[in-house]
Each structure stands twice: as structure tokens, then as C-alpha cells.
Amino acid sequence: MLNLERLRTLDAIARHGSVSGAAQGLHITTSAVSQQMAKLEREVGRQLLARNGRGVRLTDAGRLLAEHAARILSQVELAQSDLEAQRGQVVGELRVSAFPTAARGLFPTAVAELRERHPALRVRSRELEPEHAIRAVVRGDLDLAVLLDWYNKPMPLPDGLVKAPLLDDPADVALPAGHRLAGRDEVDLAELAEDEWITWGEGEFCHEWLLFTLRSKGVEPVIGHRAAESHTQLALVAAGLGVCVAPLLGRNPVPAGVVTVPLTPRVRRHVFVVWRADADRRPSIRAAVRALRTAGERVGAAGESTATAARNAETAG
């Protein structure tokens, strides 16, 4: 009889490509991974790993068994989902992630609601950039992830994931208060061709979107500073060090010395949540999606109230 945890270890090595990667994904030591693999090799009577330089590779037998392990583990996940669905109770542990502004803008409300409504559910959350979060959901390291894409640049998703929208997140441009365009009702990105940009990290999806969008307008951006967190970007804008795109989600409070101006044409991010299709029937997944949607609706309503108040103040002035 094949041991499920040992198959899980083999599957992790196949997905991560190394013993250390598998150990990190499974939250165990590399020694524990090696011990599990040694037991599995004795169990099946075949060599499953071979040395490859300083690392290891799967043998032919290892690859064959890893393919079966992936299918077996998927069926186990489906069985657990069906049992949980039949019981109809929101229980157990749910591992979730979100990109930083969504973690700040959505998780406090959503996770607090889940704790209040479903005290037997343990939610474990973390910040993770979309590209890494997708891989973690596919691997089974996460149950659910909040992701984003942009109105003109969709986020590619692998097969086997279910997607549900949470909110459309409007984005403005953040300018130093003394900027030549700070008093405008709206700004086209092309008007900022000569400005220095504050953007996200090299290779991150949002950074690549900014380059793609500016270049489509004939602008080759001058990148002055990079920061993963929106509040860090806004602090740099407040110091007069450049301009940045500032989505509404997780933006407030805007620091003194920064003016946000709507972009024309309007710029929006689509915020959504994904999970594995084989876990679709889990009540905990469905409860988390409902809580995240409620949190997203509150963010959207707050944004409309802020925009209305700003328009009223301009009219009164």
C-alpha cells in the first residue's frame, strides 16, 4: 500500500524541481524530505531519485510514479471537498493569499467576517504577488488567492483554476502637490512623458503593465524609483521624486503633499479570486469568496462616496 504522505513528498519534488524546494513547499526540513523518499523507494523497490550535479532528478520510475501521485492527490482533494460539501459545514484550515494592497484593503474585513460567522474555520493569510500566488494555488500550497489584472492586460491563468470577480479598482495618477498638472480634472498618461516614474519591482506584473501602457502611447518611461508597496510609492511622490499610478484599493490615507487626478481614458484594475477546480465544492472556499465579495463591495461603495464628496466640494468651491 502506497503511503499518501510519501507520494505527496514525491509530488512536491516533481513540482518544485529540488529537495530544498519541496521542503519549503511542504514546510518541513530537507532531511525529512530525504527520509520520506528513502522510505518510498524501499516501499516500491525502485530508485526514484538520482544525483544531478549538486541536486537531484527524477528517474524514469520516479517520473512515472510522480504522474500517478499528482492524480491520486487530486482525487484525495476532490474526496475531501465532497465530504466537506456533504457535511455542509465551514470548518478546517483555509490558506489564502493576496497581493499587498488587496491584503490591506480586503483581508481585514473578509477574514474578520469569516472568524465571526465560522469560528471552526482557521484562516491563514499571507501577502504574495500574483505570479507566485498562481503557482502556489496550482501546487496546492494555497487554497485560494486574490489576484489582479488590468483593463488592457489580462492575467494569464493555467487550466484547472476557477475564477470569480471581486471588484473593479479605479486607478488615478498621484502627483506632487506642486506638479504642473495637479490642478487638472483629468490627465492622459501621455502628458507625463517627461516625468520620472515611481513604479513596482522589475518583472512584477504591474510594472510590466505600466511599461506596456506607456509605450503604447509612444512614451518611453524614465524609471526613477521602485517600491512594492503603494504607501512607499506615495511617500516618494510626496517628496517630489516622481509620479505614480495609484489604484484606489489600499491607497488611503493619501499623504500630505500628494494630489490624485483621474486618468483619461479611465484606468481600472480587475481584482478577482481563484482556487482549484477540484476544491470547488468546499463550503470553506465558497464562504471565503462570499466574504471577499462583501469586502470588495464595501471598498467600491467607499470609493464612490469619496468621489461624490470630492465633486460636491469642487462644486461648492
PDB file of C-alpha atoms in Angstrom, residues 3-210:
ATOM      1  CA  ASN A   3       1.831   5.899   1.694  1.00  0.00           C
ATOM      2  CA  LEU A   4      -0.023   9.145   0.888  1.00  0.00           C
ATOM      3  CA  GLU A   5       2.435  11.482   2.634  1.00  0.00           C
ATOM      4  CA  ARG A   6       5.360   9.932   0.776  1.00  0.00           C
ATOM      5  CA  LEU A   7       3.521  10.379  -2.502  1.00  0.00           C
ATOM      6  CA  ARG A   8       2.908  13.992  -1.505  1.00  0.00           C
ATOM      7  CA  THR A   9       6.645  14.406  -0.963  1.00  0.00           C
ATOM      8  CA  LEU A  10       7.441  12.918  -4.392  1.00  0.00           C
ATOM      9  CA  ASP A  11       4.841  15.191  -5.985  1.00  0.00           C
ATOM     10  CA  ALA A  12       6.424  18.219  -4.293  1.00  0.00           C
ATOM     11  CA  ILE A  13       9.879  17.307  -5.634  1.00  0.00           C
ATOM     12  CA  ALA A  14       8.432  16.930  -9.137  1.00  0.00           C
ATOM     13  CA  ARG A  15       6.657  20.311  -8.921  1.00  0.00           C
ATOM     14  CA  HIS A  16       9.449  22.289  -7.252  1.00  0.00           C
ATOM     15  CA  GLY A  17      12.339  20.605  -9.041  1.00  0.00           C
ATOM     16  CA  SER A  18      14.512  20.121  -5.948  1.00  0.00           C
ATOM     17  CA  VAL A  19      14.596  18.655  -2.455  1.00  0.00           C
ATOM     18  CA  SER A  20      15.005  22.110  -0.900  1.00  0.00           C
ATOM     19  CA  GLY A  21      12.072  23.491  -2.906  1.00  0.00           C
ATOM     20  CA  ALA A  22       9.899  20.558  -1.862  1.00  0.00           C
ATOM     21  CA  ALA A  23      10.880  21.063   1.768  1.00  0.00           C
ATOM     22  CA  GLN A  24       9.959  24.737   1.595  1.00  0.00           C
ATOM     23  CA  GLY A  25       6.631  23.986  -0.085  1.00  0.00           C
ATOM     24  CA  LEU A  26       5.740  21.280   2.435  1.00  0.00           C
ATOM     25  CA  HIS A  27       7.044  23.312   5.415  1.00  0.00           C
ATOM     26  CA  ILE A  28       9.359  20.521   6.534  1.00  0.00           C
ATOM     27  CA  THR A  29      13.130  20.056   6.627  1.00  0.00           C
ATOM     28  CA  THR A  30      15.205  18.786   3.710  1.00  0.00           C
ATOM     29  CA  SER A  31      16.209  15.874   5.937  1.00  0.00           C
ATOM     30  CA  ALA A  32      12.545  14.930   6.371  1.00  0.00           C
ATOM     31  CA  VAL A  33      12.080  15.032   2.585  1.00  0.00           C
ATOM     32  CA  SER A  34      15.091  12.752   2.078  1.00  0.00           C
ATOM     33  CA  GLN A  35      13.827  10.315   4.727  1.00  0.00           C
ATOM     34  CA  GLN A  36      10.372  10.162   3.157  1.00  0.00           C
ATOM     35  CA  MET A  37      11.870   9.495  -0.265  1.00  0.00           C
ATOM     36  CA  ALA A  38      14.152   6.757   1.079  1.00  0.00           C
ATOM     37  CA  LYS A  39      11.122   5.032   2.635  1.00  0.00           C
ATOM     38  CA  LEU A  40       9.142   5.384  -0.608  1.00  0.00           C
ATOM     39  CA  GLU A  41      11.980   3.854  -2.631  1.00  0.00           C
ATOM     40  CA  ARG A  42      12.089   0.876  -0.242  1.00  0.00           C
ATOM     41  CA  GLU A  43       8.312   0.636  -0.448  1.00  0.00           C
ATOM     42  CA  VAL A  44       8.205   0.412  -4.272  1.00  0.00           C
ATOM     43  CA  GLY A  45      11.560  -1.346  -4.696  1.00  0.00           C
ATOM     44  CA  ARG A  46      12.766   1.150  -7.308  1.00  0.00           C
ATOM     45  CA  GLN A  47      15.183   4.087  -7.403  1.00  0.00           C
ATOM     46  CA  LEU A  48      13.110   7.255  -7.761  1.00  0.00           C
ATOM     47  CA  LEU A  49      15.813   9.940  -7.426  1.00  0.00           C
ATOM     48  CA  ALA A  50      19.275  10.207  -8.966  1.00  0.00           C
ATOM     49  CA  ARG A  51      22.018  12.712  -8.300  1.00  0.00           C
ATOM     50  CA  ASN A  52      22.282  15.537 -10.827  1.00  0.00           C
ATOM     51  CA  GLY A  53      25.278  17.741 -10.047  1.00  0.00           C
ATOM     52  CA  ARG A  54      24.584  19.240  -6.628  1.00  0.00           C
ATOM     53  CA  GLY A  55      20.875  18.461  -6.892  1.00  0.00           C
ATOM     54  CA  VAL A  56      18.676  15.537  -7.822  1.00  0.00           C
ATOM     55  CA  ARG A  57      16.492  14.493 -10.742  1.00  0.00           C
ATOM     56  CA  LEU A  58      13.648  12.029 -11.031  1.00  0.00           C
ATOM     57  CA  THR A  59      14.465   8.689 -12.637  1.00  0.00           C
ATOM     58  CA  ASP A  60      12.097   7.218 -15.228  1.00  0.00           C
ATOM     59  CA  ALA A  61      10.384   5.303 -12.432  1.00  0.00           C
ATOM     60  CA  GLY A  62      10.273   8.472 -10.354  1.00  0.00           C
ATOM     61  CA  ARG A  63       8.582  10.462 -13.141  1.00  0.00           C
ATOM     62  CA  LEU A  64       6.068   7.672 -13.717  1.00  0.00           C
ATOM     63  CA  LEU A  65       5.151   7.441 -10.044  1.00  0.00           C
ATOM     64  CA  ALA A  66       5.056  11.264  -9.728  1.00  0.00           C
ATOM     65  CA  GLU A  67       2.452  11.413 -12.513  1.00  0.00           C
ATOM     66  CA  HIS A  68       0.313   8.902 -10.637  1.00  0.00           C
ATOM     67  CA  ALA A  69       0.915  10.764  -7.375  1.00  0.00           C
ATOM     68  CA  ALA A  70      -0.420  14.010  -8.861  1.00  0.00           C
ATOM     69  CA  ARG A  71      -3.626  12.265  -9.957  1.00  0.00           C
ATOM     70  CA  ILE A  72      -4.008  10.460  -6.622  1.00  0.00           C
ATOM     71  CA  LEU A  73      -3.563  13.667  -4.629  1.00  0.00           C
ATOM     72  CA  SER A  74      -6.069  15.454  -6.855  1.00  0.00           C
ATOM     73  CA  GLN A  75      -8.598  12.694  -6.193  1.00  0.00           C
ATOM     74  CA  VAL A  76      -7.924  12.941  -2.452  1.00  0.00           C
ATOM     75  CA  GLU A  77      -8.566  16.693  -2.639  1.00  0.00           C
ATOM     76  CA  LEU A  78     -11.803  16.042  -4.513  1.00  0.00           C
ATOM     77  CA  ALA A  79     -12.867  13.420  -1.965  1.00  0.00           C
ATOM     78  CA  GLN A  80     -12.172  15.833   0.899  1.00  0.00           C
ATOM     79  CA  SER A  81     -14.158  18.528  -0.904  1.00  0.00           C
ATOM     80  CA  ASP A  82     -17.095  16.188  -1.434  1.00  0.00           C
ATOM     81  CA  LEU A  83     -17.101  15.077   2.193  1.00  0.00           C
ATOM     82  CA  GLU A  84     -16.899  18.673   3.386  1.00  0.00           C
ATOM     83  CA  ALA A  85     -19.693  19.630   0.986  1.00  0.00           C
ATOM     84  CA  GLN A  86     -21.862  16.755   2.178  1.00  0.00           C
ATOM     85  CA  ARG A  87     -21.357  17.787   5.780  1.00  0.00           C
ATOM     86  CA  GLY A  88     -22.124  21.367   4.723  1.00  0.00           C
ATOM     87  CA  GLN A  89     -20.036  22.931   7.477  1.00  0.00           C
ATOM     88  CA  VAL A  90     -17.349  25.601   7.122  1.00  0.00           C
ATOM     89  CA  VAL A  91     -14.536  24.009   9.116  1.00  0.00           C
ATOM     90  CA  GLY A  92     -10.848  23.184   8.924  1.00  0.00           C
ATOM     91  CA  GLU A  93      -7.978  25.346   7.671  1.00  0.00           C
ATOM     92  CA  LEU A  94      -8.013  27.698   4.696  1.00  0.00           C
ATOM     93  CA  ARG A  95      -4.731  29.045   3.306  1.00  0.00           C
ATOM     94  CA  VAL A  96      -5.174  32.282   1.375  1.00  0.00           C
ATOM     95  CA  SER A  97      -3.015  34.993  -0.170  1.00  0.00           C
ATOM     96  CA  ALA A  98      -3.400  38.396  -1.788  1.00  0.00           C
ATOM     97  CA  PHE A  99      -1.155  40.993  -3.404  1.00  0.00           C
ATOM     98  CA  PRO A 100      -0.189  43.660  -0.804  1.00  0.00           C
ATOM     99  CA  THR A 101      -2.876  46.302  -1.435  1.00  0.00           C
ATOM    100  CA  ALA A 102      -5.617  43.666  -1.513  1.00  0.00           C
ATOM    101  CA  ALA A 103      -4.247  42.110   1.673  1.00  0.00           C
ATOM    102  CA  ARG A 104      -4.556  45.541   3.315  1.00  0.00           C
ATOM    103  CA  GLY A 105      -7.786  46.576   1.595  1.00  0.00           C
ATOM    104  CA  LEU A 106      -9.783  43.314   1.684  1.00  0.00           C
ATOM    105  CA  PHE A 107      -8.391  40.801   4.158  1.00  0.00           C
ATOM    106  CA  PRO A 108      -9.093  42.629   7.454  1.00  0.00           C
ATOM    107  CA  THR A 109     -12.816  42.865   6.643  1.00  0.00           C
ATOM    108  CA  ALA A 110     -13.167  39.456   4.964  1.00  0.00           C
ATOM    109  CA  VAL A 111     -11.167  37.421   7.477  1.00  0.00           C
ATOM    110  CA  ALA A 112     -12.883  39.104  10.440  1.00  0.00           C
ATOM    111  CA  GLU A 113     -16.259  38.216   8.927  1.00  0.00           C
ATOM    112  CA  LEU A 114     -15.201  34.611   8.422  1.00  0.00           C
ATOM    113  CA  ARG A 115     -13.983  34.374  12.014  1.00  0.00           C
ATOM    114  CA  GLU A 116     -17.270  35.751  13.320  1.00  0.00           C
ATOM    115  CA  ARG A 117     -19.541  33.609  11.117  1.00  0.00           C
ATOM    116  CA  HIS A 118     -17.472  30.415  11.094  1.00  0.00           C
ATOM    117  CA  PRO A 119     -15.441  30.086  14.313  1.00  0.00           C
ATOM    118  CA  ALA A 120     -14.425  26.499  13.426  1.00  0.00           C
ATOM    119  CA  LEU A 121     -12.593  27.750  10.305  1.00  0.00           C
ATOM    120  CA  ARG A 122      -8.921  28.690  10.695  1.00  0.00           C
ATOM    121  CA  VAL A 123      -7.809  31.187   8.035  1.00  0.00           C
ATOM    122  CA  ARG A 124      -4.084  31.542   7.394  1.00  0.00           C
ATOM    123  CA  SER A 125      -3.284  34.554   5.183  1.00  0.00           C
ATOM    124  CA  ARG A 126      -0.132  35.934   3.593  1.00  0.00           C
ATOM    125  CA  GLU A 127       0.924  38.577   1.091  1.00  0.00           C
ATOM    126  CA  LEU A 128       2.069  37.202  -2.246  1.00  0.00           C
ATOM    127  CA  GLU A 129       2.480  38.730  -5.699  1.00  0.00           C
ATOM    128  CA  PRO A 130       0.072  37.332  -8.308  1.00  0.00           C
ATOM    129  CA  GLU A 131       2.596  35.305 -10.328  1.00  0.00           C
ATOM    130  CA  HIS A 132       3.825  33.472  -7.213  1.00  0.00           C
ATOM    131  CA  ALA A 133       0.309  33.046  -5.844  1.00  0.00           C
ATOM    132  CA  ILE A 134      -0.928  31.323  -9.012  1.00  0.00           C
ATOM    133  CA  ARG A 135       1.852  28.754  -8.793  1.00  0.00           C
ATOM    134  CA  ALA A 136       1.131  28.196  -5.093  1.00  0.00           C
ATOM    135  CA  VAL A 137      -2.566  27.531  -5.778  1.00  0.00           C
ATOM    136  CA  VAL A 138      -1.749  25.127  -8.612  1.00  0.00           C
ATOM    137  CA  ARG A 139       0.767  23.299  -6.397  1.00  0.00           C
ATOM    138  CA  GLY A 140      -1.743  23.040  -3.561  1.00  0.00           C
ATOM    139  CA  ASP A 141       0.316  25.205  -1.187  1.00  0.00           C
ATOM    140  CA  LEU A 142      -2.598  27.683  -1.133  1.00  0.00           C
ATOM    141  CA  ASP A 143      -6.337  27.082  -1.243  1.00  0.00           C
ATOM    142  CA  LEU A 144      -7.298  30.472  -2.629  1.00  0.00           C
ATOM    143  CA  ALA A 145      -5.552  33.595  -3.950  1.00  0.00           C
ATOM    144  CA  VAL A 146      -6.663  37.165  -4.668  1.00  0.00           C
ATOM    145  CA  LEU A 147      -5.145  38.328  -7.962  1.00  0.00           C
ATOM    146  CA  LEU A 148      -5.395  41.248 -10.361  1.00  0.00           C
ATOM    147  CA  ASP A 149      -5.100  42.177 -13.965  1.00  0.00           C
ATOM    148  CA  TRP A 150      -5.532  45.456 -15.853  1.00  0.00           C
ATOM    149  CA  TYR A 151      -8.214  46.640 -18.263  1.00  0.00           C
ATOM    150  CA  ASN A 152      -5.795  46.322 -21.192  1.00  0.00           C
ATOM    151  CA  LYS A 153      -3.569  43.460 -19.987  1.00  0.00           C
ATOM    152  CA  PRO A 154      -5.263  40.240 -18.730  1.00  0.00           C
ATOM    153  CA  MET A 155      -3.503  37.932 -16.284  1.00  0.00           C
ATOM    154  CA  PRO A 156      -2.983  34.525 -17.945  1.00  0.00           C
ATOM    155  CA  LEU A 157      -4.272  31.634 -15.827  1.00  0.00           C
ATOM    156  CA  PRO A 158      -3.440  27.929 -16.171  1.00  0.00           C
ATOM    157  CA  ASP A 159      -6.129  25.313 -16.681  1.00  0.00           C
ATOM    158  CA  GLY A 160      -7.743  23.819 -13.602  1.00  0.00           C
ATOM    159  CA  LEU A 161      -8.481  27.071 -11.784  1.00  0.00           C
ATOM    160  CA  VAL A 162     -11.869  28.645 -11.046  1.00  0.00           C
ATOM    161  CA  LYS A 163     -12.134  32.453 -11.109  1.00  0.00           C
ATOM    162  CA  ALA A 164     -14.636  34.850  -9.510  1.00  0.00           C
ATOM    163  CA  PRO A 165     -14.586  38.680  -9.767  1.00  0.00           C
ATOM    164  CA  LEU A 166     -14.371  40.782  -6.588  1.00  0.00           C
ATOM    165  CA  LEU A 167     -14.265  44.415  -7.752  1.00  0.00           C
ATOM    166  CA  ASP A 168     -13.096  46.833 -10.422  1.00  0.00           C
ATOM    167  CA  ASP A 169     -10.450  49.047  -8.868  1.00  0.00           C
ATOM    168  CA  PRO A 170     -10.110  52.541 -10.425  1.00  0.00           C
ATOM    169  CA  ALA A 171      -6.591  53.950 -10.668  1.00  0.00           C
ATOM    170  CA  ASP A 172      -5.549  57.626 -10.719  1.00  0.00           C
ATOM    171  CA  VAL A 173      -2.183  59.239 -11.172  1.00  0.00           C
ATOM    172  CA  ALA A 174      -0.525  60.513  -7.993  1.00  0.00           C
ATOM    173  CA  LEU A 175       1.353  63.811  -8.414  1.00  0.00           C
ATOM    174  CA  PRO A 176       3.319  66.071  -6.065  1.00  0.00           C
ATOM    175  CA  ALA A 177       1.053  68.906  -4.926  1.00  0.00           C
ATOM    176  CA  GLY A 178       3.186  71.425  -6.818  1.00  0.00           C
ATOM    177  CA  HIS A 179       3.135  69.493 -10.098  1.00  0.00           C
ATOM    178  CA  ARG A 180       2.140  71.424 -13.215  1.00  0.00           C
ATOM    179  CA  LEU A 181      -0.895  69.119 -13.734  1.00  0.00           C
ATOM    180  CA  ALA A 182      -2.014  68.879 -10.104  1.00  0.00           C
ATOM    181  CA  GLY A 183      -4.983  71.192 -10.648  1.00  0.00           C
ATOM    182  CA  ARG A 184      -6.393  69.308 -13.637  1.00  0.00           C
ATOM    183  CA  ASP A 185      -9.714  67.406 -13.617  1.00  0.00           C
ATOM    184  CA  GLU A 186      -8.106  64.553 -15.570  1.00  0.00           C
ATOM    185  CA  VAL A 187      -4.764  63.651 -17.118  1.00  0.00           C
ATOM    186  CA  ASP A 188      -3.686  61.485 -20.051  1.00  0.00           C
ATOM    187  CA  LEU A 189      -0.657  59.306 -19.354  1.00  0.00           C
ATOM    188  CA  ALA A 190       0.977  60.690 -22.498  1.00  0.00           C
ATOM    189  CA  GLU A 191       1.109  64.113 -20.801  1.00  0.00           C
ATOM    190  CA  LEU A 192       3.566  62.662 -18.283  1.00  0.00           C
ATOM    191  CA  ALA A 193       6.162  61.690 -20.888  1.00  0.00           C
ATOM    192  CA  GLU A 194       8.838  63.927 -19.360  1.00  0.00           C
ATOM    193  CA  ASP A 195       8.179  62.941 -15.747  1.00  0.00           C
ATOM    194  CA  GLU A 196      10.165  60.492 -13.641  1.00  0.00           C
ATOM    195  CA  TRP A 197       8.144  57.425 -12.672  1.00  0.00           C
ATOM    196  CA  ILE A 198       7.893  55.567  -9.401  1.00  0.00           C
ATOM    197  CA  THR A 199       6.890  52.009 -10.160  1.00  0.00           C
ATOM    198  CA  TRP A 200       6.792  48.431  -8.897  1.00  0.00           C
ATOM    199  CA  GLY A 201       9.633  45.915  -8.852  1.00  0.00           C
ATOM    200  CA  GLU A 202      11.375  44.720 -12.008  1.00  0.00           C
ATOM    201  CA  GLY A 203       9.424  41.886 -13.624  1.00  0.00           C
ATOM    202  CA  GLU A 204       6.292  42.330 -11.500  1.00  0.00           C
ATOM    203  CA  PHE A 205       3.007  42.188 -13.380  1.00  0.00           C
ATOM    204  CA  CYS A 206       2.015  45.786 -12.506  1.00  0.00           C
ATOM    205  CA  HIS A 207       5.425  47.132 -13.572  1.00  0.00           C
ATOM    206  CA  GLU A 208       5.172  45.288 -16.883  1.00  0.00           C
ATOM    207  CA  TRP A 209       1.659  46.693 -17.336  1.00  0.00           C
ATOM    208  CA  LEU A 210       2.908  50.261 -16.805  1.00  0.00           C
TER     209      LEU A 210
END
